[in-house]
mmCIF file of C-alpha atoms in Angstrom:
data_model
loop_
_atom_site.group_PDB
_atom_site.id
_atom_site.type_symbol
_atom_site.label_atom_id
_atom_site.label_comp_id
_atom_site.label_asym_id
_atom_site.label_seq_id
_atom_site.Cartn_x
_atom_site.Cartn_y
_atom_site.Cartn_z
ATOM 1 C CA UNK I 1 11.009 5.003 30.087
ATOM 2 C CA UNK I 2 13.866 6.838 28.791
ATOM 3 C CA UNK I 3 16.996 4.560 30.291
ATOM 4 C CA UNK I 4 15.647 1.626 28.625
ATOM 5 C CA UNK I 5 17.808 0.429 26.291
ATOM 6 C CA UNK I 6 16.486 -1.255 22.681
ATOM 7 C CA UNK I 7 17.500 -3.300 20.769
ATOM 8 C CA UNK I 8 16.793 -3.111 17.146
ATOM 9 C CA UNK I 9 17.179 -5.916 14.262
ATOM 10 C CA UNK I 10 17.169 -5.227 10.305
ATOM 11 C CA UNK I 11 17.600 -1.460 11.001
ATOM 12 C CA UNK I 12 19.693 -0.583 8.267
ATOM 13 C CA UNK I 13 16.448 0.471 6.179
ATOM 14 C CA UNK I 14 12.909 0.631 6.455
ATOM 15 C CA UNK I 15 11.030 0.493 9.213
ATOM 16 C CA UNK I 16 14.066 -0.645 11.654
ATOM 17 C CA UNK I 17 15.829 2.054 10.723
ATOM 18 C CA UNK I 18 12.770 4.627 11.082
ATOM 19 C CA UNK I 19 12.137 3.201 14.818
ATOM 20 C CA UNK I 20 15.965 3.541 15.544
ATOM 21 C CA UNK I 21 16.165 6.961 14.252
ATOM 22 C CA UNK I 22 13.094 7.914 16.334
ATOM 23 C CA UNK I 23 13.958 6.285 19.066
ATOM 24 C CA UNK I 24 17.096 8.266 19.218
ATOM 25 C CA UNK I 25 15.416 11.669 19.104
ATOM 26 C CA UNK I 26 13.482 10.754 22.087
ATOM 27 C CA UNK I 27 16.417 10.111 24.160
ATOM 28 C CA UNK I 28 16.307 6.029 24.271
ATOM 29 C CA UNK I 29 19.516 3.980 24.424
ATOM 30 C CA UNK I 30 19.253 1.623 20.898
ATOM 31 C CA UNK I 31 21.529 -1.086 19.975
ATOM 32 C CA UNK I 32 20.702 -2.232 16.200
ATOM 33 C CA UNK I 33 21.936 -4.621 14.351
ATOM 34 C CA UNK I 34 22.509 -5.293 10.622
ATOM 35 C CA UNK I 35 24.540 -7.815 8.255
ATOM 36 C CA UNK I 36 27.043 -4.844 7.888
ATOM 37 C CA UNK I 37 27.159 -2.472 10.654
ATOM 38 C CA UNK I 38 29.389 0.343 8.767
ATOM 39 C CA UNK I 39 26.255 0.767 7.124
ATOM 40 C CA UNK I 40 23.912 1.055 10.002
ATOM 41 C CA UNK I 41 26.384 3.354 10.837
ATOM 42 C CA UNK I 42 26.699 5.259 8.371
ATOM 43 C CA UNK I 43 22.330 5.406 8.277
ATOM 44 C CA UNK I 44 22.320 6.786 11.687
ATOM 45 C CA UNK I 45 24.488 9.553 13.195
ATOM 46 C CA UNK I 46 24.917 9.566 16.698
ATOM 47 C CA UNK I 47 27.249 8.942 19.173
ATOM 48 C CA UNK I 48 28.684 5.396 21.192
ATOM 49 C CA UNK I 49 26.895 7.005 24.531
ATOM 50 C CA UNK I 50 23.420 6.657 23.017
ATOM 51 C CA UNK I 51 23.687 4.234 20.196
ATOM 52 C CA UNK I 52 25.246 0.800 19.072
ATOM 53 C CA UNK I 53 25.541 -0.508 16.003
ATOM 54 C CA UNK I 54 25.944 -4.519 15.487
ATOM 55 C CA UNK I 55 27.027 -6.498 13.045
ATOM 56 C CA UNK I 56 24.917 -10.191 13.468
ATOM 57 C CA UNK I 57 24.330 -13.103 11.671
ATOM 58 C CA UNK I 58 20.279 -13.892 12.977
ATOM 59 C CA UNK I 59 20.903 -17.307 11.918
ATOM 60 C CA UNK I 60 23.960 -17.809 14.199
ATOM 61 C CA UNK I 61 23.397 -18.680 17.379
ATOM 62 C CA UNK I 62 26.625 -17.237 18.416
ATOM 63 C CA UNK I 63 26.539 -14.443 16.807
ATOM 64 C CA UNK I 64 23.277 -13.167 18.135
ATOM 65 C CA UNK I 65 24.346 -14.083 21.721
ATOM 66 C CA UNK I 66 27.348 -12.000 21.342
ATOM 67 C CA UNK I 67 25.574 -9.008 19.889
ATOM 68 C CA UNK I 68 22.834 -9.194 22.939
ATOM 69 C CA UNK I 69 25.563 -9.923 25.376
ATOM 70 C CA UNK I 70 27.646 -6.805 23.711
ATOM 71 C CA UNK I 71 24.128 -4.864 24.462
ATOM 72 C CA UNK I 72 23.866 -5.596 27.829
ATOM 73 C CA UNK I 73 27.981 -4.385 28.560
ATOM 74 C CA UNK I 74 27.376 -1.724 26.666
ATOM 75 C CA UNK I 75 24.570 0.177 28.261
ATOM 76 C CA UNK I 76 24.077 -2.581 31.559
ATOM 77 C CA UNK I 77 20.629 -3.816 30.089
ATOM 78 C CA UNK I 78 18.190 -4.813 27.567
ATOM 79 C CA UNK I 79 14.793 -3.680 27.982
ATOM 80 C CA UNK I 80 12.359 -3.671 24.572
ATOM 81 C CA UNK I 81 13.382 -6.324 21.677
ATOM 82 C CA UNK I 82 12.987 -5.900 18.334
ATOM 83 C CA UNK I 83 12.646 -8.357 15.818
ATOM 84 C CA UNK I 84 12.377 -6.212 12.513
ATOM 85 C CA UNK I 85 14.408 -8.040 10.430
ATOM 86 C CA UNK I 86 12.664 -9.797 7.400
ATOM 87 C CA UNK I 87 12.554 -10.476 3.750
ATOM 88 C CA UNK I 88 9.753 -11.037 1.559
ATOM 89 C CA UNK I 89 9.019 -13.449 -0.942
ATOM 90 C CA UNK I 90 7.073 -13.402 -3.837
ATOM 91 C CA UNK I 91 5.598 -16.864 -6.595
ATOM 92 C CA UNK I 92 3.128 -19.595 -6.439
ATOM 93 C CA UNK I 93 3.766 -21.910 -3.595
ATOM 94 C CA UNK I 94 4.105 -25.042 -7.004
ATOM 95 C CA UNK I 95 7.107 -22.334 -8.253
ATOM 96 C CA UNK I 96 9.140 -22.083 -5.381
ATOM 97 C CA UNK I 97 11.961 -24.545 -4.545
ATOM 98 C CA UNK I 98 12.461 -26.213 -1.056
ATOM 99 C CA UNK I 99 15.620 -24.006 -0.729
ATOM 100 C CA UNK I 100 13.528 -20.957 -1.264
ATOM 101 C CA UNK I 101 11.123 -21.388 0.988
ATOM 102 C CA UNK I 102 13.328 -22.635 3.816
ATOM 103 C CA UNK I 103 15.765 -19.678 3.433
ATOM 104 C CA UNK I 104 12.621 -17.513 4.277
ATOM 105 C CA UNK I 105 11.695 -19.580 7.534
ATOM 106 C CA UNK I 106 15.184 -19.305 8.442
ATOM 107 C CA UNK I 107 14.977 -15.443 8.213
ATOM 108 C CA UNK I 108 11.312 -14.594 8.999
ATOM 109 C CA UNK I 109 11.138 -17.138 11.685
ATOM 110 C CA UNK I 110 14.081 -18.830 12.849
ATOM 111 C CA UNK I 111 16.484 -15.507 13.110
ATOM 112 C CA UNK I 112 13.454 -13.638 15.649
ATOM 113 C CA UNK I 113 13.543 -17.338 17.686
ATOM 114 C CA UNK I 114 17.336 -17.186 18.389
ATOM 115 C CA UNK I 115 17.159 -13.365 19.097
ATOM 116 C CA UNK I 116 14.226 -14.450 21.870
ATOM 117 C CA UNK I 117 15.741 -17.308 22.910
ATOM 118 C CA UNK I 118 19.141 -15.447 23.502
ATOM 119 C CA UNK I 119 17.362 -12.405 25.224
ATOM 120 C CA UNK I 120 15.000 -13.721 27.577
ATOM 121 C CA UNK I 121 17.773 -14.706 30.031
ATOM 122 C CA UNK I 122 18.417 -10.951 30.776
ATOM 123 C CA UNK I 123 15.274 -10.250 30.319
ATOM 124 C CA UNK I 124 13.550 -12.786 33.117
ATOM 125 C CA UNK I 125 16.549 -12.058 35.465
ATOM 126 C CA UNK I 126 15.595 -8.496 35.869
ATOM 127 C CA UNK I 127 11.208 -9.357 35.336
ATOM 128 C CA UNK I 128 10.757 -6.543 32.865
ATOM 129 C CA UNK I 129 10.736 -6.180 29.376
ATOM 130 C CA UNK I 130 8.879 -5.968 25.789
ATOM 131 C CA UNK I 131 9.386 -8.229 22.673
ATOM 132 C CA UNK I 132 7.809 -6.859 19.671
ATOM 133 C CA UNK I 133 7.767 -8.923 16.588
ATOM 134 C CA UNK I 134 6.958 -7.378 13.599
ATOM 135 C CA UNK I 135 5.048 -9.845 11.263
ATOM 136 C CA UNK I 136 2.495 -8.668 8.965
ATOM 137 C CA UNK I 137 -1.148 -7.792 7.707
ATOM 138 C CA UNK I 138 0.172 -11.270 5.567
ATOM 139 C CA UNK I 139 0.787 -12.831 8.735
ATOM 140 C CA UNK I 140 -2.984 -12.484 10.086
ATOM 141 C CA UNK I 141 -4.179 -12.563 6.472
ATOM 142 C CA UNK I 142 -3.319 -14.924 3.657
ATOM 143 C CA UNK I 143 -4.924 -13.911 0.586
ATOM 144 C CA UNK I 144 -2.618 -12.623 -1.577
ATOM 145 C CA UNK I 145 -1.904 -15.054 -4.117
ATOM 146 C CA UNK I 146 1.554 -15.045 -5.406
ATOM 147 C CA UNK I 147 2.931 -14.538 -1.364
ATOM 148 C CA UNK I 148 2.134 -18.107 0.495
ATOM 149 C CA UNK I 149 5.503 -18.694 1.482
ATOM 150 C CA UNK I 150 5.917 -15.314 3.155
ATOM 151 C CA UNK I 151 2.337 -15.340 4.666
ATOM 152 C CA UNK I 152 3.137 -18.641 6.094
ATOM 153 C CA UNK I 153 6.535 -17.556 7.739
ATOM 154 C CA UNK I 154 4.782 -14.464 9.038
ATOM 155 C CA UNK I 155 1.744 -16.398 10.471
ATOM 156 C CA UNK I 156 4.027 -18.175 12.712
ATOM 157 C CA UNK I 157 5.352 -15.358 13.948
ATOM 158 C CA UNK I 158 2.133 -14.606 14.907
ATOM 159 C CA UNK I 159 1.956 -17.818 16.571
ATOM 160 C CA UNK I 160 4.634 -18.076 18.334
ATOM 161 C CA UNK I 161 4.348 -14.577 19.342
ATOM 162 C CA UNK I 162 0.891 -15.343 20.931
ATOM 163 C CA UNK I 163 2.142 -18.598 22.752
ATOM 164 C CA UNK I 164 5.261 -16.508 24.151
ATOM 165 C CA UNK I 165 2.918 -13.397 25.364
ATOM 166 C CA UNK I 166 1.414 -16.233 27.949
ATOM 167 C CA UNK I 167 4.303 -17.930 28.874
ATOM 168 C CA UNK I 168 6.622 -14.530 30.058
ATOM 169 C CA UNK I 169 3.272 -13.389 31.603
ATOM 170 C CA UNK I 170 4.352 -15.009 35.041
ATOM 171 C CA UNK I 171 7.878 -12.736 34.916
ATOM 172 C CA UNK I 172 6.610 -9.912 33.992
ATOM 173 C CA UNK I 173 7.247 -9.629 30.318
ATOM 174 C CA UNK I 174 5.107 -8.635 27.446
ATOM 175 C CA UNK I 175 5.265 -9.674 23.738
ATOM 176 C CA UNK I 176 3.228 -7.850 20.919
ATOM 177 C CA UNK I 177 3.209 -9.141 17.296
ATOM 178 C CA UNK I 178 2.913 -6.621 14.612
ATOM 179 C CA UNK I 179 0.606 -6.711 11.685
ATOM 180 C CA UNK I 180 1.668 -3.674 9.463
ATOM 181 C CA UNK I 181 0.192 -2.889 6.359
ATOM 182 C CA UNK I 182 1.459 -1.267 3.008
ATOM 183 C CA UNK I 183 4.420 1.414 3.857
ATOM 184 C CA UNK I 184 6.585 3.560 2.549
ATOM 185 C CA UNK I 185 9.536 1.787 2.658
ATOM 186 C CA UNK I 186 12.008 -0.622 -0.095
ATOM 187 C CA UNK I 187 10.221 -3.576 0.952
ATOM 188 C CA UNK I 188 8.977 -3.976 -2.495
ATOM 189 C CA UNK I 189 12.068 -3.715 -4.102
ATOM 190 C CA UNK I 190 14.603 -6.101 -5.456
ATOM 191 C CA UNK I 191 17.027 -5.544 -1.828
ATOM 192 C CA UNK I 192 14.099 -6.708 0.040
ATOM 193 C CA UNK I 193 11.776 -9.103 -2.300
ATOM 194 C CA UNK I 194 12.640 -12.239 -3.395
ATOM 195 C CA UNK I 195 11.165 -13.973 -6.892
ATOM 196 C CA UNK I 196 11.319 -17.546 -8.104
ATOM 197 C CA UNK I 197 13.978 -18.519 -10.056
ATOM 198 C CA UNK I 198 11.997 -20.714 -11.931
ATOM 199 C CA UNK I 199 8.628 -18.764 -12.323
ATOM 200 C CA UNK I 200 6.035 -21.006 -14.429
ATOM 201 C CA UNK I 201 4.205 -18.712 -17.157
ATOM 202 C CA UNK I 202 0.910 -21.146 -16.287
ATOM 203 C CA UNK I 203 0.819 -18.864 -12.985
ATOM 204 C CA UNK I 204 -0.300 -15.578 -14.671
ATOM 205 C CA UNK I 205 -2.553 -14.475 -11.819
ATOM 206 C CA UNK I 206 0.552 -14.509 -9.273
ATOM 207 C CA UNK I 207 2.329 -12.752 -12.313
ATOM 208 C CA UNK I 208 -0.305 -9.798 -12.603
ATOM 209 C CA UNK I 209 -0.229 -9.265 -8.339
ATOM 210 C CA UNK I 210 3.283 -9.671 -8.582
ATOM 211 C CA UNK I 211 3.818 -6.744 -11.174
ATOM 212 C CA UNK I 212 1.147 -5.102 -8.981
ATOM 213 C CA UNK I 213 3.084 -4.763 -6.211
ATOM 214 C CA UNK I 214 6.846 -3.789 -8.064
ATOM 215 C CA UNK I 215 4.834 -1.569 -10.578
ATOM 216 C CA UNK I 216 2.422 0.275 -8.907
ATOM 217 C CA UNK I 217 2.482 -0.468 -5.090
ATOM 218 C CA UNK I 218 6.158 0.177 -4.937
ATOM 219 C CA UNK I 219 6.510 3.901 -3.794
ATOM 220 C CA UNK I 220 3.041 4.382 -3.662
ATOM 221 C CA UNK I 221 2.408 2.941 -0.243
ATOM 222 C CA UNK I 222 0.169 5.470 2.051
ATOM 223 C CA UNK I 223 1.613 3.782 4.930
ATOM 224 C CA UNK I 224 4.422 6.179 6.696
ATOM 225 C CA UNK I 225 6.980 3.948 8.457
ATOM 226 C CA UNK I 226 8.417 7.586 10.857
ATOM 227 C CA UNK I 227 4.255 7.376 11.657
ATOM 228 C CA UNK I 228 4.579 3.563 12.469
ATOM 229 C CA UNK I 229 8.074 3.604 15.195
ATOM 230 C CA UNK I 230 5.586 6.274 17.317
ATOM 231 C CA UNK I 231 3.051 4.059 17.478
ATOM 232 C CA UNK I 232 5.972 1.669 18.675
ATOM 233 C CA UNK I 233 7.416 3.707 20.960
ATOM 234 C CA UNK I 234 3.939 4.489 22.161
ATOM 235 C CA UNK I 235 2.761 0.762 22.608
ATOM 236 C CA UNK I 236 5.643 0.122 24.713
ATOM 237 C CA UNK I 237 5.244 2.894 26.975
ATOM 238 C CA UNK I 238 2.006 1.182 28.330
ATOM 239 C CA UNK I 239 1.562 -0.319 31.408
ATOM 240 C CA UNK I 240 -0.419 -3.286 30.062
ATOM 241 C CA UNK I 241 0.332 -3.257 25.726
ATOM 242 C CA UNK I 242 -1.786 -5.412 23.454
ATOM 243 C CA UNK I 243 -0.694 -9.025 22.146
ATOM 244 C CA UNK I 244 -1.822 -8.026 19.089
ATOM 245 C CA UNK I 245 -0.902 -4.453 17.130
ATOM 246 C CA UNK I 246 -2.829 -4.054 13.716
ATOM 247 C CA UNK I 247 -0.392 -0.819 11.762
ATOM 248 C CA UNK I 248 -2.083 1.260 9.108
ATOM 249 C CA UNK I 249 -5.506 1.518 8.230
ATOM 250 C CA UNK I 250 -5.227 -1.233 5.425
ATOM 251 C CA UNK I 251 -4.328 -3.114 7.945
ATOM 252 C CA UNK I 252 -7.310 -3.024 9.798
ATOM 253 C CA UNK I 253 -9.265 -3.210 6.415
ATOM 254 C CA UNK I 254 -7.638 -6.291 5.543
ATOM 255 C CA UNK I 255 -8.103 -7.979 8.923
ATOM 256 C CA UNK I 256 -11.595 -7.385 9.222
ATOM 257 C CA UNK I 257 -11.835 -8.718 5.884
ATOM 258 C CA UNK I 258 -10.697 -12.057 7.091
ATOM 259 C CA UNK I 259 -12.439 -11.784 10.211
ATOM 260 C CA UNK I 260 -15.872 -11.835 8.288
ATOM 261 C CA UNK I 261 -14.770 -14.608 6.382
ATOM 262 C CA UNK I 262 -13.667 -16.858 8.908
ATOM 263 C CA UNK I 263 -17.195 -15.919 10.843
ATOM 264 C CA UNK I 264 -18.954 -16.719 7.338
ATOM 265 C CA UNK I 265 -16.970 -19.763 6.778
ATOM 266 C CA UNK I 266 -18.004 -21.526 10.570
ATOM 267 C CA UNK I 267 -21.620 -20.766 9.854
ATOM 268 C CA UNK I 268 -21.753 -22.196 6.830
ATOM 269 C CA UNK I 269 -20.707 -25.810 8.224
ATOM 270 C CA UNK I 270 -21.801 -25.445 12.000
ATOM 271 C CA UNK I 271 -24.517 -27.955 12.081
ATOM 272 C CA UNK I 272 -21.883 -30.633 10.578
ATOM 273 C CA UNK I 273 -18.848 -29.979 12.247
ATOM 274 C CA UNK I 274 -19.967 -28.466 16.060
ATOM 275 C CA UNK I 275 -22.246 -31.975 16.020
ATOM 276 C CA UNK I 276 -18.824 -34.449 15.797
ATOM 277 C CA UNK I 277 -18.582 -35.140 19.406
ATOM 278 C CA UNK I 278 -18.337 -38.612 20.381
#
């Protein structure tokens, strides 16, 4: 397992930049990328033979082809993909402008579909390999008002990432979506979170989980992302891995939350709706 070769998106901070740093320890090849790679850099020391840091644009096609093609001469292969790279979102789903919410898509979702799209080539050719995209407990879960927008881009990575575990199947590929919880890391900070500009003071409810989350989440998260990247590393390592990887124990919490809701919510209306067969 140690000669495959990673590659890494939004590792400049967080939990990218925890799994890259681990990753590293434990003898992997990595090749990471960020929207400015002297600072990827500059986050990780260590050397050209083991690491490679990339500077990519996830919404240019191009750009990402280059950076996977610049993998592959690098180190001769790509082996487990990443797709880390994300920003969050915060206001009312009435609050947020059709710019907004696109620009997330195009992040959350769009960037990780030209990264896949670019990779599986290499990755087909040689019939072995991992994708791992990270969505979120958001992304299995959607009640947290304030974060529709984000839960919604994050839900279709889970999608997607579901669809895509059962069409590599037949070359030998795997695909995990992850659902992490609350960490330790600046995702609820102003580099990371994004707010309406034009917040409506009507919405005081998405105000108060807003502050919630800046104020008093915000540092306080029991989640340890250095914790996390083993269980990465660890998942990957298996001979069969899940489709589905719930991170933290909130995590769980909040999924089996939603899992007795949705059982709740088909029992209430299964004599109507299981009887509307023709």
């Amino acid at each position: 397992m140690k000669s495959k070769v990673w590659y890494v998106t939004g590792a400049s901070q967080g939990l990218g930049l925890a799994l890259v740093k681990k990753l590293l320890a434990k003898g992997y090849r990595v090749a990471a990328t960020s929207r400015k790679a002297a600072e990827l850099e500059k986050a990780v020391d260590a050397g050209k033979d083991s690491f490679l840091a990339l500077p990519v644009n996830l919404l240019d096609e191009s750009s990402v082809q280059q950076s996977i093609a610049d993998t592959v001469g690098h180190f001769g292969s790509i082996d487990v993909v990443v797709n880390n790279a994300g920003y969050g979102m915060a206001g009312a789903l009435e609050e947020l402008t059709d710019a907004e919410a696109r620009a997330n898509f195009d992040v959350n979702v769009f960037g990780s579909l030209n990264v896949i799209r670019k990779a599986l080539p290499y990755l087909r050719a040689q019939k072995s390999g991992h994708i791992f995209n990270i969505a979120s407990v958001g992304g299995f879960t959607g009640g947290f008002p304030g974060f529709g927008i984000y839960c919604a881009t994050k839900f279709a990575v889970h999608g997607f990432t579901e669809s895509l575990a059962h069409e590599i199947k037949e070359f030998g590929l795997f695909a995990t979506v992850v659902f992490p919880g609350y960490f330790r890391t600046n995702f609820l900070t102003s580099s990371s979170l994004s707010t309406p500009k034009n917040e409506m003071p009507e919405y005081t409810a998405v105000r108060a989980v807003q502050s919630t989350h800046t104020d008093q989440y915000n540092g306080q998260q029991a989640g340890d992302p250095d914790k996390a990247a083993d269980v990465l590393i660890r998942t990957a390592e298996m001979q069969q891995p899940p489709i589905h990887l719930f991170l933290g124990a909130d995590s769980y919490q909040f999924s089996a939350a939603k899992i007795d809701l949705v059982k709740k919510d088909m029992e209430a209306l299964k004599e109507w709706a299981a009887a509307t067969n023709i």
